[in-house]
Coordinates of C-alpha atoms and ligand atoms in Angstrom, one line a residue:
M1 CA -79.8 179.9 63.5
K2 CA -80.5 177.2 60.9
L3 CA -78.7 174.1 59.6
E4 CA -77.8 176.1 56.5
D5 CA -75.7 178.4 58.8
V6 CA -74.1 175.3 60.5
L7 CA -73.0 173.9 57.1
A8 CA -71.7 177.3 56.1
A9 CA -69.6 177.4 59.2
K10 CA -68.3 173.8 59.1
G11 CA -68.3 173.2 55.4
R12 CA -70.2 170.6 53.4
R13 CA -67.6 167.9 53.5
L14 CA -69.3 164.5 53.3
V15 CA -67.5 161.3 54.3
T16 CA -69.1 158.4 52.4
V17 CA -68.6 154.8 51.6
S18 CA -70.4 152.6 49.1
A19 CA -73.0 150.1 50.2
K20 CA -70.8 147.2 49.1
S21 CA -67.7 148.4 51.0
S22 CA -66.7 146.2 53.9
V23 CA -67.3 147.2 57.5
A24 CA -63.5 147.1 57.9
D25 CA -63.2 149.8 55.1
A26 CA -65.9 151.9 56.8
I27 CA -64.0 151.7 60.1
R28 CA -60.7 152.7 58.4
T29 CA -62.4 155.6 56.6
M30 CA -64.0 156.8 59.9
H31 CA -60.6 156.6 61.6
A32 CA -58.7 158.3 58.8
E33 CA -61.2 161.1 58.4
K34 CA -61.7 161.5 62.2
V35 CA -65.5 161.2 62.1
G36 CA -68.0 159.1 64.0
A37 CA -70.2 158.2 61.0
V38 CA -70.1 157.5 57.3
L39 CA -73.0 158.1 54.9
V40 CA -73.9 155.6 52.2
P41 CA -75.3 157.4 49.2
D42 CA -76.7 155.8 46.0
A43 CA -75.2 156.5 42.5
E44 CA -77.3 159.7 42.3
G45 CA -76.0 161.1 45.6
C46 CA -79.3 160.4 47.4
P47 CA -78.9 159.1 51.0
V48 CA -79.4 155.4 51.5
G49 CA -78.0 154.7 54.9
I50 CA -75.7 155.7 57.8
F51 CA -73.2 153.6 59.7
T52 CA -71.9 155.0 63.0
E53 CA -69.6 154.1 65.9
R54 CA -72.7 152.9 67.7
D55 CA -73.5 150.4 64.9
M56 CA -69.9 149.2 65.3
V57 CA -70.3 148.7 69.0
R58 CA -73.5 146.7 68.4
L59 CA -71.9 144.6 65.7
Y60 CA -69.0 143.8 68.0
A61 CA -71.3 142.9 70.9
D62 CA -73.3 140.7 68.5
G63 CA -70.1 138.7 68.0
D64 CA -70.0 139.3 64.2
R65 CA -66.2 139.8 63.7
D66 CA -65.7 139.1 60.0
F67 CA -65.3 142.9 59.3
D68 CA -63.4 142.3 56.0
R69 CA -66.2 140.3 54.4
L70 CA -69.3 141.9 56.0
P71 CA -70.7 144.6 53.7
V72 CA -71.7 147.9 55.3
E73 CA -75.1 147.6 53.8
A74 CA -75.8 144.6 56.0
R75 CA -75.4 146.7 59.2
M76 CA -76.2 150.3 58.3
T77 CA -79.4 152.1 59.3
C78 CA -81.6 152.6 56.2
S79 CA -84.6 154.4 57.7
L80 CA -82.8 157.8 57.8
V81 CA -84.1 160.8 59.6
V82 CA -82.9 163.9 57.8
G83 CA -82.9 167.6 58.2
R84 CA -83.4 170.5 55.7
L85 CA -81.3 173.6 55.2
S86 CA -84.1 175.7 56.8
M87 CA -84.4 173.5 59.9
P88 CA -83.7 175.6 63.1
V89 CA -80.7 174.3 65.1
D90 CA -83.0 174.0 68.2
E91 CA -85.4 171.7 66.3
A92 CA -82.5 169.6 65.1
L93 CA -81.1 169.3 68.6
G94 CA -84.6 168.3 69.9
L95 CA -85.0 165.7 67.2
M96 CA -81.6 164.1 67.8
T97 CA -82.1 164.1 71.6
E98 CA -85.6 162.6 71.3
R99 CA -84.5 159.9 68.7
R100 CA -81.2 159.2 70.4
F101 CA -78.8 159.7 67.5
R102 CA -75.9 162.1 67.1
H103 CA -75.8 162.6 63.3
L104 CA -78.3 164.3 61.0
P105 CA -77.8 164.3 57.2
V106 CA -79.0 167.5 55.5
V107 CA -81.0 166.8 52.4
E108 CA -82.8 169.0 49.8
D109 CA -84.8 167.7 46.9
G110 CA -83.5 164.2 47.7
K111 CA -79.8 165.2 47.4
L112 CA -77.3 164.9 50.3
L113 CA -75.8 168.3 51.1
G114 CA -74.0 167.6 54.3
L115 CA -74.0 166.1 57.7
V116 CA -74.3 167.8 61.1
S117 CA -73.3 166.1 64.3
I118 CA -74.6 166.9 67.8
G119 CA -71.1 168.3 68.5
D120 CA -71.4 170.8 65.6
L121 CA -74.8 172.0 67.0
V122 CA -73.6 172.2 70.6
K123 CA -70.6 174.3 69.4
I124 CA -72.9 176.7 67.5
K125 CA -75.2 177.0 70.6
L126 CA -72.3 177.7 72.9
E127 CA -71.0 180.5 70.5
E128 CA -74.5 181.9 70.3
T129 CA -74.9 181.9 74.1
A130 CA -71.5 183.6 74.6
Q131 CA -72.5 186.3 72.1
E132 CA -75.8 186.9 73.8
A133 CA -74.1 187.1 77.2
Q134 CA -71.6 189.6 75.8
A135 CA -74.5 191.7 74.3
L136 CA -76.3 191.7 77.6
R137 CA -73.1 192.7 79.5
S138 CA -72.6 195.6 77.0
Y139 CA -76.2 196.7 77.4
I140 CA -76.1 196.7 81.2
A141 CA -72.7 198.6 81.2
S142 CA -74.0 201.3 78.8
Ligands
LIG201 P1 -75.3 157.8 66.6 O1 -75.7 158.2 67.9 O2 -75.4 158.9 65.6 O3 -73.9 157.1 66.6 O4 -76.3 156.7 66.1 C1 -77.1 155.8 66.9 C2 -77.9 154.8 66.0 O5 -78.8 155.6 65.2 C3 -77.1 154.0 65.0 O6 -77.7 152.8 64.8 C4 -77.1 154.9 63.7 O7 -77.0 154.1 62.5 C5 -78.5 155.5 63.8 N1 -78.6 156.8 63.3 C6 -77.6 157.8 63.4 N2 -78.0 158.9 62.7 C7 -79.3 158.6 62.2 C8 -80.2 159.3 61.4 N3 -80.0 160.6 61.0 N4 -81.3 158.7 61.0 C9 -81.6 157.4 61.4 N5 -80.7 156.7 62.1 C10 -79.6 157.3 62.5

């Protein structure tokens, strides 16, 4: 199973905000879209940064509370780790576990194609495991 299959199953919906958006706008977007991260692409649709719930927690703990004036670009993570369509799900899970983040943008030729979360990958793995268990049960029974 590859990230291409995960995107095919969940769709390529991308929740984005512009770099100049306020942190307050990013939070409202995450709440309205029911996601834990927003991506910040440039004008060409290339990934520039990511802002997640974890960044929000850090921001709040730092005491920076002027969310309406603070631009997202000031607090997003710019050194993005990305996956490709051909990346196996197990490799993506390993990468996210090792690097301690829960979101992986999928990029091909510099273009943002989608985003997978650790929840998307765990869901796919659970389905795969259930199918394997069923196949084994059928094999043993036959
Ligand atoms: P998360 O666990 O995804 O909420 O993110 C934890 C931290 O890692 C936050 O500071 C995010 O901005 C950052 N982060 C999340 N996803 C990525 C990624 N794919 N590449 C680099 N940093 C990331």
